[in-house]
Amino acid sequence: MKFMKLGSRPDTFYTTEAVRSVSSEVSSDLIIQVKGSRYLLHKFPLLSKCLRLQRMCSESPESSQHQIVQLPDFPGGVEAFELCAKFCYGITITLSAYNIVSARCAAEYLQMTEEVEKGNLIYKLEVFFNSCILHGWKDSIVTLQSTKAFPLWSEDLAITSRCIEAIALKVLIHPSKVNLSHSYSRRGRDDISCNGAESQRHKPESKGWWAEDIAELGIDLYWRTIIAIKSGGKVPSNLLGDALKIYASRWLPNISRDGIINKQAASDSEADSSSEVISKHRLILESLVSLLPAEKGAVSSCFLLKLLKAANILNASSSSKMELARRVGLQLEEARVSDLLIPSLSYSNDTLYDVDIVMTILEQFKLQGQSPPTSPPRSKLGFERRRSRSAENIDFEFQESRRSSSASHSSKLKVAKLVDGYLQEIARDVNLPLSKFIAIAEAIPHFARLDHDDLYRAIDIYLKAHTELNKSERKRLCRILDCKKLSMEACMHAAQNELLPLRVVVQVLFYEQARATKAGGKVTDLPSNLKALLATQGIDPSRPPPPLSTTTTNAAEDQWSVSGLKSPKSSMSTLRMKLAEDDDLDGNDMNQDGISRNSRLKALCALPTRPKRMFSKLWSINRSASEKN
C-alpha cells in the first residue's frame, strides 16, 4: 500500500471529560461540535486554512469566551475532522487508500482550497490521489470500496469514476505491467511509500488475475467496473464469464428449496431483516444476468442453471428468468440432468421441480433455427434438380449444409439423452401431471432418439409412481414410445410389464419376434402375409431394427434386465391371460378391410411359443407353392 505523510509536529490532541483539546500555551477560543463530539480548538490555525469556518464564524455572534460552530452533517465524522484539524496545526498525519476519500470529502466540506492558502489540503490530496493511488492496483480497489460510505460526495468529486477508469485500464493492459494484485497481497504485505522504494512486489501472471480482486466490490461498483472493462473490447468473453462466476460464488448465498438463506450467509447482515437480505441478493443476481457476455459459451450451462435456480428461489424478475432460459437453451447440450432439477416454489402446484421453466428452455433450444441434418430424398437429388443448376453445384451445397448442420445434429442427440434422463428423475414426483410429462417427452424431435430404452425406463418409473392412471391415460402416455426402437433387453422387460397397456405389450412381442426371425439365419425372407402385417405397422421388412444399447445411470430399483425374467413361453401365457382380462378394448377400432384391431392383436398374440418353427413351416409352404407354379 502507498501512503503519504504530511506535517512534522507530534500529536498533541488529548481528551478530557469527553472533550478533545490540543496542548498549547495559547488558550482556546473556538468550540466545534461534530456529530456529538466537542473539540476545544483555536481560531487562527483553523480559519487560516478553512474558508467555510471563516464564513461561519463571521456570521455567528461571538460569546464571552468561546465561539461555537455546529457541524452536524460533516462527512467522515470525527475521524475525518480530526485529520483536517491536525493538518491545520501542522501535526503529522498519514494518508493512504483507506482514508483518502474521507479526508478529501472533509477537506471539500471545509473548503480547504488554494484560494485560502497555497499548498492547502485539497491540493496535496489531489496530487497524492492522481500520482500514487490511481497508479496502484490494490490502492485503486480499496479507494473505490471506501467511496461507498460517501456516494454523493465521491460522485461530485469524480473519485468513483476515476478509480473505475484506473481499474479498467489495468485490466486491459498486460498483467506484467500491473504493480500488485489484491489477491496476491494476502500472501505478503506490500507497503510502498509514495516517494520511497518498494519493499516487496508480486507480479500477477494469469490472464484472469483481476477477477478475484474486484469481486470484493459491492454490486453497484462492480457493475460499473465490468461495464468499463467490457467497453474496452480487449478482454475475452470467457474471462468475463469466469469473473461473474467468481463474484456469484462470493456474494450469492446457498439457498435451500424453501427459500431460507443459510446462517453463514445471513450473518453478514444481522441488522437487516430477511426480506431485505433477499432483496439484496435478488439485486445481485439480476445485475449479474445483465452483465452476461453475449457470446455463446462465455459461461457454462451449469453456471447459468445455478443462476436460474437462484432466480427461482429469490423470485427474480421474469425478464431475468427468460434471459437465463434463453442462454441455457443456446447451449443445452452441455447441461447435466442434476442441473435441470430446478426446485419449484410455485403455489399453484405441489411439484418438486419447476417443469415449466425446463419447457421454456427446450423451446429456446428449438428456436435456434437448426434444421435436422437428414439426407434429402433421392428423387430430389437425382430427378427433381433444376435444369439451370449442375449436379456438381447441388452436391457442393449439400455437403456444405451437412457440414454446417453436423454440430446441430450432435447437440440434438445429446439433448435427447439429457431429456430422457430428466424425465426419469421427475417421473418419481407423484404430483407431476401427465400432460407435462408428455409435453417434455414430445419436445424432442423423433430422429434425435436413436433408441427409446431411456424413454421406456422413464415411462415405467412414471407408471410405478402414478398407479391411479386409468387405461386411457396409460395409452396416451405410451403413444410417445416407439417399440421398434427398443432393444431386446427392453422388449423382454416390456413384454412382462403389467403396468403397460395391452396394445403396447402386443406390439413389443410382435416386433421382437419379427426381429428374432430375421436375425435367426435360417430364413432369407419373410412370407407375404407377415410382410403385410409388418407393412401395416410401418416397418420395412427388408430393414429390421438393429439391437441398440441400453446404458443407464438410474438407481438400482429402477433398472431392468433380462436376468430373472420369464421364458418366452410364460410370456405368451401371461399375454393370453391379459387378453382375456382386456374385454373393454375399443370395439369400433376397425381397419379398412373390416377387421377389428382387437381381433388382429389377438391373432398376433396367438403365435406359437416357438416362432422359428412356425416361420419355417410358413416358408416351406410358400416354397412348395412357388415350385409348383
Coordinates of C-alpha atoms in Angstrom, one line a residue, residues 24-606:
S24 CA -1.0 24.8 23.6
E25 CA 0.3 27.8 25.5
V26 CA -2.5 29.8 24.0
S27 CA -6.0 29.4 25.4
S28 CA -8.6 28.0 23.1
D29 CA -11.3 30.3 21.7
L30 CA -13.3 28.0 19.4
I31 CA -15.6 25.1 20.1
I32 CA -16.6 22.9 17.2
Q33 CA -19.3 20.2 17.6
V34 CA -19.1 17.3 15.1
K35 CA -21.8 14.7 15.4
G36 CA -22.0 14.7 19.2
S37 CA -18.3 15.2 19.8
R38 CA -16.8 18.5 21.1
Y39 CA -13.4 20.0 20.1
L40 CA -11.8 22.8 22.0
L41 CA -9.5 24.5 19.5
H42 CA -8.1 27.8 18.2
K43 CA -9.4 30.0 15.5
F44 CA -6.1 31.1 13.9
P45 CA -4.8 27.8 12.6
L46 CA -8.2 26.6 11.5
L47 CA -9.6 29.7 10.0
S48 CA -6.4 30.3 8.1
K49 CA -7.0 27.2 6.0
C50 CA -10.7 26.5 6.1
L51 CA -12.9 29.0 4.2
R52 CA -16.1 27.5 5.5
L53 CA -15.1 28.1 9.1
Q54 CA -14.2 31.7 8.3
R55 CA -17.7 32.3 6.9
M56 CA -19.5 30.5 9.8
C57 CA -17.5 32.4 12.4
S58 CA -18.2 35.7 10.8
E59 CA -21.9 35.1 10.6
S60 CA -22.4 33.8 14.1
P61 CA -22.1 36.1 17.1
E62 CA -19.2 35.7 19.5
S63 CA -19.8 34.5 23.0
S64 CA -18.0 35.7 26.1
Q65 CA -15.0 33.4 25.7
H66 CA -15.6 30.7 23.0
Q67 CA -17.3 30.9 19.7
I68 CA -19.4 27.7 19.0
V69 CA -19.7 26.2 15.5
Q70 CA -22.0 23.3 14.7
L71 CA -21.1 20.8 12.0
P72 CA -23.8 18.1 12.2
D73 CA -23.5 16.9 8.6
F74 CA -19.7 16.7 8.5
P75 CA -18.7 13.9 6.0
G76 CA -16.4 11.3 7.5
G77 CA -17.3 12.0 11.1
V78 CA -14.9 12.9 13.9
E79 CA -12.0 10.9 12.3
A80 CA -12.0 12.9 9.2
F81 CA -12.5 16.2 11.0
E82 CA -9.6 15.5 13.4
L83 CA -7.4 14.6 10.5
C84 CA -8.1 18.0 8.9
A85 CA -7.6 19.8 12.2
K86 CA -4.3 18.2 12.7
F87 CA -3.2 19.3 9.2
C88 CA -4.1 22.8 10.2
Y89 CA -2.0 22.6 13.3
G90 CA 0.9 21.1 11.4
I91 CA 0.7 17.7 13.2
T92 CA 1.9 14.7 11.3
I93 CA -0.9 12.8 9.5
T94 CA -0.7 9.7 7.4
L95 CA -2.8 9.4 4.3
S96 CA -3.5 6.1 2.4
A97 CA -6.1 4.5 0.3
Y98 CA -8.1 3.7 3.4
N99 CA -8.7 7.3 4.5
I100 CA -8.1 9.5 1.4
V101 CA -11.7 9.5 0.4
S102 CA -13.0 10.7 3.8
A103 CA -10.2 13.2 4.0
R104 CA -10.9 14.5 0.6
C105 CA -14.6 14.9 1.3
A106 CA -13.9 16.6 4.7
A107 CA -11.4 19.0 3.0
E108 CA -14.0 19.8 0.4
Y109 CA -16.6 20.4 3.1
L110 CA -14.3 22.8 4.9
Q111 CA -13.3 24.4 1.6
M112 CA -9.6 24.0 2.2
T113 CA -8.7 25.3 -1.3
E114 CA -5.8 27.2 -2.8
E115 CA -7.8 30.4 -2.6
V116 CA -7.4 30.3 1.1
E117 CA -3.8 29.2 1.3
K118 CA -1.2 27.8 -1.2
G119 CA -0.4 24.2 -0.7
N120 CA -3.7 23.6 1.1
L121 CA -5.0 20.1 1.9
I122 CA -7.2 19.7 -1.2
Y123 CA -4.2 20.3 -3.5
K124 CA -2.0 17.8 -1.6
L125 CA -4.7 15.2 -1.6
E126 CA -5.3 15.5 -5.3
V127 CA -1.6 15.2 -6.1
F128 CA -1.3 12.0 -4.0
F129 CA -4.5 10.6 -5.4
N130 CA -3.5 11.1 -9.1
S131 CA 0.1 10.2 -8.8
C132 CA 0.1 7.3 -6.4
I133 CA -3.4 5.9 -5.6
L134 CA -4.6 5.6 -9.2
H135 CA -1.3 4.0 -10.3
G136 CA -1.6 1.2 -7.8
W137 CA -3.9 -1.8 -8.3
K138 CA -4.7 -2.5 -4.7
D139 CA -4.9 1.2 -3.8
S140 CA -7.5 1.8 -6.6
I141 CA -9.7 -1.1 -5.4
V142 CA -9.5 -0.1 -1.7
T143 CA -10.2 3.5 -2.5
L144 CA -13.1 2.6 -4.7
Q145 CA -14.5 0.4 -1.9
S146 CA -14.3 3.3 0.5
T147 CA -16.4 5.6 -1.7
K148 CA -19.4 3.5 -0.7
A149 CA -19.6 5.4 2.6
F150 CA -19.7 8.8 0.7
P151 CA -21.6 8.0 -2.6
L152 CA -22.8 11.6 -3.4
W153 CA -19.5 13.3 -2.4
S154 CA -17.5 10.7 -4.3
E155 CA -19.6 11.2 -7.4
D156 CA -19.4 15.0 -7.3
L157 CA -15.6 14.9 -6.8
A158 CA -15.2 12.3 -9.6
I159 CA -13.4 9.9 -7.2
T160 CA -15.5 6.9 -8.1
S161 CA -15.3 7.4 -11.9
R162 CA -11.5 7.9 -11.8
C163 CA -11.0 4.8 -9.7
I164 CA -13.2 2.7 -12.1
E165 CA -11.3 4.0 -15.1
A166 CA -7.9 3.2 -13.5
I167 CA -9.0 -0.3 -12.6
A168 CA -10.4 -1.0 -16.1
L169 CA -7.2 0.4 -17.7
K170 CA -5.1 -2.0 -15.7
V171 CA -7.2 -5.0 -16.7
L172 CA -6.9 -4.1 -20.3
I173 CA -3.1 -3.9 -20.3
H174 CA -0.6 -6.8 -19.9
P175 CA -0.7 -8.2 -16.3
S176 CA 3.1 -7.8 -16.0
K177 CA 2.7 -4.0 -16.0
V178 CA 0.4 -4.0 -13.0
N179 CA 2.0 -3.4 -9.7
L180 CA 0.1 -5.7 -7.4
S181 CA -3.0 -7.9 -7.4
H182 CA -5.2 -7.6 -4.3
S183 CA -5.3 -11.4 -4.0
Y184 CA -1.5 -11.6 -4.0
S185 CA -1.4 -9.0 -1.2
R186 CA -3.0 -11.6 1.1
R187 CA 0.2 -13.7 0.8
G188 CA 2.5 -10.9 1.8
R189 CA 2.4 -7.2 2.8
D190 CA 3.4 -4.6 0.2
D191 CA 3.9 -1.2 1.9
I192 CA 5.2 1.3 -0.6
S193 CA 5.9 4.9 0.2
C194 CA 4.9 7.4 -2.5
N195 CA 8.4 8.7 -2.6
G196 CA 10.2 5.6 -1.4
A197 CA 11.2 2.2 -2.8
E198 CA 9.1 -1.0 -3.0
S199 CA 9.6 -3.4 -0.1
Q200 CA 8.0 -6.3 -2.0
R201 CA 6.2 -6.9 -5.3
H202 CA 4.2 -9.8 -6.7
K203 CA 3.6 -9.9 -10.4
P204 CA 0.2 -11.3 -11.5
E205 CA 0.6 -13.9 -14.2
S206 CA -2.7 -15.5 -15.1
K207 CA -5.0 -13.8 -17.6
G208 CA -7.9 -13.7 -15.1
W209 CA -5.8 -12.4 -12.2
W210 CA -8.1 -9.4 -11.7
A211 CA -11.4 -11.3 -11.3
E212 CA -10.9 -12.3 -7.7
D213 CA -9.7 -8.9 -6.7
I214 CA -12.7 -6.9 -8.0
A215 CA -15.1 -9.4 -6.6
E216 CA -14.6 -7.6 -3.2
L217 CA -16.6 -4.6 -4.6
G218 CA -20.3 -4.0 -4.0
I219 CA -22.7 -4.9 -6.8
D220 CA -23.2 -1.3 -7.9
L221 CA -19.5 -0.5 -8.2
Y222 CA -18.8 -4.0 -9.6
W223 CA -21.4 -3.5 -12.3
R224 CA -19.9 -0.2 -13.4
T225 CA -16.4 -1.7 -13.3
I226 CA -17.4 -4.6 -15.5
I227 CA -19.1 -2.3 -17.9
A228 CA -15.9 -0.2 -18.2
I229 CA -13.9 -3.4 -18.8
K230 CA -16.3 -4.6 -21.5
S231 CA -16.3 -1.3 -23.2
G232 CA -12.5 -1.7 -23.8
G233 CA -13.2 -4.6 -26.1
K234 CA -10.0 -6.4 -25.3
V235 CA -11.0 -8.9 -22.6
P236 CA -12.2 -12.3 -23.9
S237 CA -15.8 -13.1 -23.2
N238 CA -14.8 -16.3 -21.4
L239 CA -12.7 -14.3 -18.9
L240 CA -15.6 -12.0 -18.2
G241 CA -17.8 -15.1 -17.7
D242 CA -15.3 -16.5 -15.2
A243 CA -15.2 -13.2 -13.3
L244 CA -19.0 -13.3 -13.0
K245 CA -18.8 -16.8 -11.7
I246 CA -16.3 -15.8 -9.0
Y247 CA -18.5 -12.9 -8.0
A248 CA -21.6 -15.0 -7.8
S249 CA -19.8 -17.6 -5.6
R250 CA -18.6 -14.8 -3.4
W251 CA -21.9 -13.0 -2.8
L252 CA -24.8 -15.2 -3.6
P253 CA -25.6 -17.5 -0.7
N254 CA -26.5 -21.1 -0.6
I255 CA -30.3 -21.2 -0.6
S256 CA -32.5 -24.1 0.4
R257 CA -35.6 -25.2 -1.5
D258 CA -37.8 -23.3 0.9
G259 CA -36.0 -20.0 0.2
I260 CA -34.3 -20.0 3.6
I261 CA -30.8 -18.4 3.5
N262 CA -28.1 -20.2 5.4
K263 CA -27.0 -18.7 8.6
Q264 CA -23.5 -18.2 7.3
A265 CA -24.8 -16.0 4.5
A266 CA -27.2 -14.2 6.8
S267 CA -24.6 -13.3 9.4
D268 CA -23.2 -10.6 7.2
S269 CA -26.4 -8.6 7.6
E270 CA -27.6 -9.3 11.0
A271 CA -29.3 -6.0 11.3
D272 CA -31.3 -6.4 8.1
S273 CA -34.5 -8.3 8.0
S274 CA -34.9 -11.5 6.0
S275 CA -36.8 -9.7 3.2
E276 CA -34.1 -7.0 2.9
V277 CA -31.4 -9.7 2.6
I278 CA -33.4 -11.5 -0.1
S279 CA -33.9 -8.2 -1.9
K280 CA -30.1 -7.5 -1.8
H281 CA -29.4 -11.0 -3.2
R282 CA -32.0 -10.5 -5.9
L283 CA -30.4 -7.3 -7.0
I284 CA -27.0 -9.0 -7.2
L285 CA -28.4 -11.8 -9.3
E286 CA -30.3 -9.6 -11.7
S287 CA -27.2 -7.4 -12.1
L288 CA -25.1 -10.4 -12.9
V289 CA -27.6 -11.5 -15.5
S290 CA -27.4 -8.1 -17.2
L291 CA -23.6 -8.5 -17.3
L292 CA -23.5 -11.9 -19.0
P293 CA -21.5 -11.7 -22.2
A294 CA -23.5 -12.1 -25.4
E295 CA -21.2 -14.7 -26.9
K296 CA -22.3 -18.3 -26.7
G297 CA -20.2 -20.4 -24.4
A298 CA -18.8 -17.5 -22.5
V299 CA -20.3 -19.1 -19.4
S300 CA -21.1 -22.7 -18.8
S301 CA -24.6 -24.2 -18.8
C302 CA -24.0 -25.4 -15.3
F303 CA -23.4 -21.8 -14.1
L304 CA -26.4 -20.5 -16.0
L305 CA -28.7 -23.1 -14.5
K306 CA -27.4 -22.3 -11.0
L307 CA -28.3 -18.7 -11.6
L308 CA -31.7 -19.9 -12.8
K309 CA -32.2 -21.9 -9.6
A310 CA -31.3 -18.9 -7.5
A311 CA -33.6 -16.7 -9.6
N312 CA -36.4 -19.1 -9.0
I313 CA -35.9 -19.1 -5.3
L314 CA -35.2 -15.3 -4.9
N315 CA -38.3 -14.6 -7.1
A316 CA -36.3 -12.6 -9.6
S317 CA -37.9 -10.6 -12.4
S318 CA -39.4 -12.6 -15.3
S319 CA -37.1 -10.9 -17.7
S320 CA -34.0 -12.2 -15.9
K321 CA -35.5 -15.7 -15.8
M322 CA -36.3 -15.6 -19.6
E323 CA -32.8 -14.4 -20.4
L324 CA -31.3 -17.2 -18.4
A325 CA -33.6 -19.7 -20.0
R326 CA -32.7 -18.4 -23.5
R327 CA -29.0 -18.6 -22.7
V328 CA -29.3 -22.1 -21.4
G329 CA -31.3 -23.1 -24.5
L330 CA -28.4 -22.0 -26.7
Q331 CA -26.0 -24.5 -25.1
L332 CA -28.4 -27.0 -23.6
E333 CA -26.3 -29.9 -24.8
E334 CA -23.6 -29.0 -22.2
A335 CA -26.0 -29.4 -19.2
R336 CA -26.4 -32.3 -16.9
V337 CA -29.6 -33.8 -15.5
S338 CA -28.8 -32.6 -12.0
D339 CA -28.6 -29.0 -13.3
L340 CA -32.1 -29.2 -14.7
L341 CA -33.6 -30.2 -11.4
I342 CA -34.7 -26.7 -10.5
P343 CA -36.8 -26.5 -7.3
S344 CA -40.4 -25.4 -7.7
L345 CA -41.7 -22.7 -5.4
S346 CA -45.0 -22.1 -7.2
Y347 CA -48.1 -22.0 -5.0
S348 CA -50.2 -23.2 -7.9
N349 CA -48.9 -26.8 -7.8
D350 CA -47.0 -29.1 -5.5
T351 CA -44.5 -30.5 -7.9
L352 CA -41.0 -31.0 -6.7
Y353 CA -39.3 -29.4 -9.7
D354 CA -40.1 -26.5 -12.0
V355 CA -41.1 -28.3 -15.1
D356 CA -42.4 -25.1 -16.8
I357 CA -39.0 -23.4 -16.9
V358 CA -37.5 -26.6 -18.4
M359 CA -40.2 -26.5 -21.1
T360 CA -39.2 -22.9 -21.8
I361 CA -35.5 -23.9 -22.1
L362 CA -36.4 -26.6 -24.6
E363 CA -38.5 -24.1 -26.6
Q364 CA -35.5 -21.8 -26.8
F365 CA -33.3 -24.7 -27.9
K366 CA -35.7 -25.5 -30.7
L367 CA -35.9 -21.8 -31.8
Q368 CA -32.2 -21.8 -32.8
G369 CA -33.3 -22.4 -36.4
Q370 CA -31.2 -25.6 -36.7
S371 CA -32.7 -27.9 -39.3
P372 CA -32.4 -31.7 -38.8
P373 CA -29.4 -33.0 -40.8
T374 CA -31.3 -35.7 -42.5
S375 CA -30.4 -36.6 -46.1
P376 CA -32.8 -35.4 -48.7
P377 CA -34.8 -38.0 -50.7
R378 CA -33.1 -39.5 -53.7
S379 CA -35.7 -38.1 -56.0
K380 CA -34.8 -34.6 -55.0
L381 CA -31.2 -35.3 -55.5
G382 CA -31.4 -37.2 -58.8
F383 CA -34.6 -36.3 -60.6
E384 CA -36.0 -33.0 -59.4
R385 CA -33.0 -30.8 -59.8
R386 CA -33.4 -27.6 -61.6
R387 CA -32.1 -27.7 -65.1
S388 CA -30.3 -24.4 -64.6
R389 CA -28.0 -25.9 -62.0
S390 CA -25.4 -28.5 -62.4
A391 CA -25.1 -31.7 -60.4
E392 CA -21.7 -30.5 -59.0
N393 CA -23.3 -27.4 -57.5
I394 CA -26.0 -29.3 -55.9
D395 CA -23.5 -31.8 -54.4
F396 CA -21.4 -28.9 -53.1
E397 CA -24.3 -27.2 -51.5
F398 CA -25.5 -30.4 -50.0
Q399 CA -22.1 -31.1 -48.5
E400 CA -21.9 -27.6 -47.1
S401 CA -25.3 -28.0 -45.5
R402 CA -24.4 -31.3 -43.9
R403 CA -21.2 -29.8 -42.6
S404 CA -22.9 -26.8 -41.1
S405 CA -25.7 -28.9 -39.5
S406 CA -23.4 -31.6 -38.1
A407 CA -23.0 -29.7 -34.8
S408 CA -26.8 -29.2 -34.6
H409 CA -27.4 -32.9 -35.1
S410 CA -24.9 -33.8 -32.4
S411 CA -26.4 -31.3 -30.0
K412 CA -29.9 -32.7 -30.6
L413 CA -28.7 -36.2 -29.9
K414 CA -27.1 -35.1 -26.6
V415 CA -30.2 -33.1 -25.6
A416 CA -32.5 -36.1 -26.3
K417 CA -30.3 -38.2 -24.0
L418 CA -30.4 -35.4 -21.4
V419 CA -34.2 -35.0 -21.6
D420 CA -34.8 -38.7 -21.2
G421 CA -32.6 -38.7 -18.1
Y422 CA -34.5 -35.7 -16.8
L423 CA -37.8 -37.5 -17.4
Q424 CA -36.6 -40.4 -15.3
E425 CA -35.9 -38.1 -12.4
I426 CA -39.2 -36.1 -12.5
A427 CA -41.3 -39.2 -13.1
R428 CA -40.9 -40.1 -9.5
D429 CA -42.9 -37.0 -8.5
V430 CA -46.4 -38.2 -7.7
N431 CA -47.7 -34.6 -8.3
L432 CA -46.3 -34.3 -11.8
P433 CA -49.3 -34.1 -14.3
L434 CA -49.3 -36.5 -17.2
S435 CA -49.7 -33.6 -19.7
K436 CA -46.4 -32.0 -18.6
F437 CA -44.5 -35.3 -18.7
I438 CA -45.7 -36.0 -22.3
A439 CA -45.0 -32.4 -23.4
I440 CA -41.4 -32.6 -22.3
A441 CA -41.0 -36.0 -24.0
E442 CA -42.5 -34.8 -27.2
A443 CA -40.3 -31.7 -27.3
I444 CA -37.5 -33.8 -28.7
P445 CA -37.7 -34.5 -32.5
H446 CA -38.2 -38.1 -33.4
F447 CA -34.9 -38.5 -35.2
A448 CA -32.9 -37.4 -32.2
R449 CA -33.7 -40.5 -30.2
L450 CA -31.6 -43.3 -31.6
D451 CA -33.3 -45.7 -29.2
H452 CA -36.2 -45.5 -26.8
D453 CA -34.8 -47.5 -23.9
D454 CA -34.3 -44.5 -21.7
L455 CA -37.7 -43.1 -22.6
Y456 CA -39.3 -46.5 -21.8
R457 CA -37.4 -46.5 -18.5
A458 CA -38.9 -43.1 -17.7
I459 CA -42.4 -44.3 -18.6
D460 CA -42.0 -47.3 -16.4
I461 CA -41.0 -45.1 -13.5
Y462 CA -43.9 -42.8 -14.1
L463 CA -46.4 -45.7 -14.2
K464 CA -45.0 -47.1 -10.9
A465 CA -45.3 -43.7 -9.2
H466 CA -48.8 -43.0 -10.6
T467 CA -50.7 -46.2 -10.1
E468 CA -54.0 -44.2 -10.2
L469 CA -53.8 -43.7 -14.0
N470 CA -56.7 -45.2 -15.9
K471 CA -56.4 -47.2 -19.1
S472 CA -56.9 -44.2 -21.4
E473 CA -54.2 -42.2 -19.7
R474 CA -51.8 -45.1 -19.8
K475 CA -52.4 -45.5 -23.5
R476 CA -51.9 -41.8 -24.0
L477 CA -48.6 -42.0 -22.2
C478 CA -47.3 -44.9 -24.2
R479 CA -48.1 -43.3 -27.5
I480 CA -44.8 -41.4 -27.2
L481 CA -42.9 -44.8 -27.2
D482 CA -41.7 -46.3 -30.4
C483 CA -41.5 -50.1 -29.9
K484 CA -39.3 -50.5 -33.0
K485 CA -36.5 -48.6 -31.2
L486 CA -36.4 -50.8 -28.1
S487 CA -33.5 -53.1 -27.5
M488 CA -34.1 -56.8 -26.9
E489 CA -33.5 -56.3 -23.2
A490 CA -36.1 -53.6 -23.1
C491 CA -38.5 -55.7 -25.1
M492 CA -38.2 -58.6 -22.7
H493 CA -38.9 -56.3 -19.8
A494 CA -41.9 -54.6 -21.5
A495 CA -43.4 -57.9 -22.5
Q496 CA -44.0 -58.7 -18.8
N497 CA -44.7 -55.2 -17.6
E498 CA -48.2 -55.4 -16.1
L499 CA -48.4 -51.6 -16.0
L500 CA -48.2 -51.2 -19.7
P501 CA -51.4 -51.2 -21.9
L502 CA -52.1 -54.5 -23.6
R503 CA -51.7 -53.0 -27.0
V504 CA -48.1 -51.9 -26.3
V505 CA -47.2 -55.4 -25.0
V506 CA -48.6 -57.0 -28.2
Q507 CA -46.6 -54.6 -30.4
V508 CA -43.4 -55.3 -28.4
L509 CA -43.8 -59.0 -28.8
F510 CA -44.7 -58.7 -32.4
Y511 CA -41.6 -56.6 -33.3
E512 CA -39.3 -58.7 -31.2
Q513 CA -40.5 -62.0 -32.8
A514 CA -40.1 -60.4 -36.3
R515 CA -36.6 -59.3 -35.4
A516 CA -35.7 -62.6 -34.0
T517 CA -37.0 -64.3 -37.2
K518 CA -34.9 -62.1 -39.4
A519 CA -31.8 -62.5 -37.3
G520 CA -32.1 -66.2 -36.9
G521 CA -30.2 -67.0 -40.1
K522 CA -32.5 -69.9 -41.1
V523 CA -34.8 -67.9 -43.4
T524 CA -33.8 -65.4 -46.1
D525 CA -37.1 -63.7 -46.5
L526 CA -40.4 -63.4 -44.7
P527 CA -43.7 -64.8 -46.1
S528 CA -46.1 -62.4 -47.8
N529 CA -48.7 -62.5 -45.1
L530 CA -46.1 -61.4 -42.4
K531 CA -44.8 -58.7 -44.8
A532 CA -48.3 -57.3 -45.0
L533 CA -48.6 -57.3 -41.2
L534 CA -45.3 -55.5 -40.9
A535 CA -46.3 -53.0 -43.5
T536 CA -49.5 -52.1 -41.6
Q537 CA -47.2 -51.1 -38.7
G538 CA -44.9 -49.0 -40.8
I539 CA -42.0 -51.4 -40.8
D540 CA -39.8 -52.1 -43.8
P541 CA -39.4 -55.9 -43.8
S542 CA -36.1 -55.6 -45.7
R543 CA -34.6 -53.4 -43.0
P544 CA -35.1 -54.9 -39.5
P545 CA -34.4 -52.7 -36.5
P546 CA -30.9 -53.4 -35.1
P547 CA -30.2 -54.2 -31.5
L548 CA -29.4 -51.0 -29.5
S549 CA -27.5 -50.1 -26.4
T550 CA -29.2 -50.0 -23.0
T551 CA -26.8 -48.0 -20.9
T552 CA -28.4 -46.3 -17.9
T553 CA -27.4 -44.3 -14.8
N554 CA -30.6 -44.8 -12.8
A555 CA -30.9 -46.2 -9.3
A556 CA -30.8 -49.9 -8.8
E557 CA -34.5 -50.2 -8.1
D558 CA -35.4 -48.6 -11.5
Q559 CA -33.0 -50.7 -13.6
W560 CA -34.2 -53.7 -15.5
S561 CA -32.6 -56.5 -17.3
V562 CA -33.4 -59.9 -18.9
S563 CA -31.9 -61.7 -15.9
G564 CA -34.6 -63.4 -13.9
L565 CA -37.3 -62.8 -16.5
K566 CA -39.8 -65.4 -17.5
S567 CA -39.3 -67.6 -20.6
P568 CA -41.0 -66.7 -23.9
K569 CA -43.4 -69.5 -23.3
S570 CA -44.5 -68.0 -19.9
S571 CA -44.5 -64.5 -21.5
M572 CA -47.0 -65.7 -24.1
S573 CA -49.2 -67.4 -21.5
T574 CA -49.1 -64.1 -19.4
L575 CA -50.2 -62.2 -22.5
R576 CA -53.1 -64.6 -23.2
M577 CA -54.3 -64.1 -19.6
K578 CA -54.1 -60.3 -20.1
L579 CA -56.0 -60.6 -23.3
A580 CA -58.7 -62.5 -21.6
E581 CA -59.0 -59.7 -19.0
D582 CA -59.0 -56.9 -21.5
D583 CA -62.6 -57.1 -22.7
D584 CA -63.1 -53.4 -23.0
L585 CA -60.8 -52.5 -25.8
D586 CA -62.1 -50.1 -28.4
G587 CA -64.7 -52.2 -30.4
N588 CA -65.1 -49.6 -33.1
D589 CA -61.4 -49.5 -34.0
M590 CA -61.7 -51.1 -37.4
N591 CA -59.3 -51.2 -40.3
Q592 CA -60.2 -50.5 -43.9
D593 CA -60.6 -54.3 -44.6
G594 CA -63.3 -54.6 -42.0
I595 CA -61.2 -56.5 -39.5
S596 CA -61.1 -55.1 -36.0
R597 CA -57.8 -54.2 -34.4
N598 CA -58.7 -56.2 -31.3
S599 CA -59.1 -59.4 -33.5
R600 CA -55.8 -58.7 -35.2
L601 CA -54.0 -58.2 -31.9
K602 CA -55.4 -61.4 -30.5
A603 CA -54.4 -63.2 -33.7
L604 CA -50.8 -61.8 -33.4
C605 CA -50.5 -62.8 -29.8
A606 CA -51.8 -66.3 -30.6

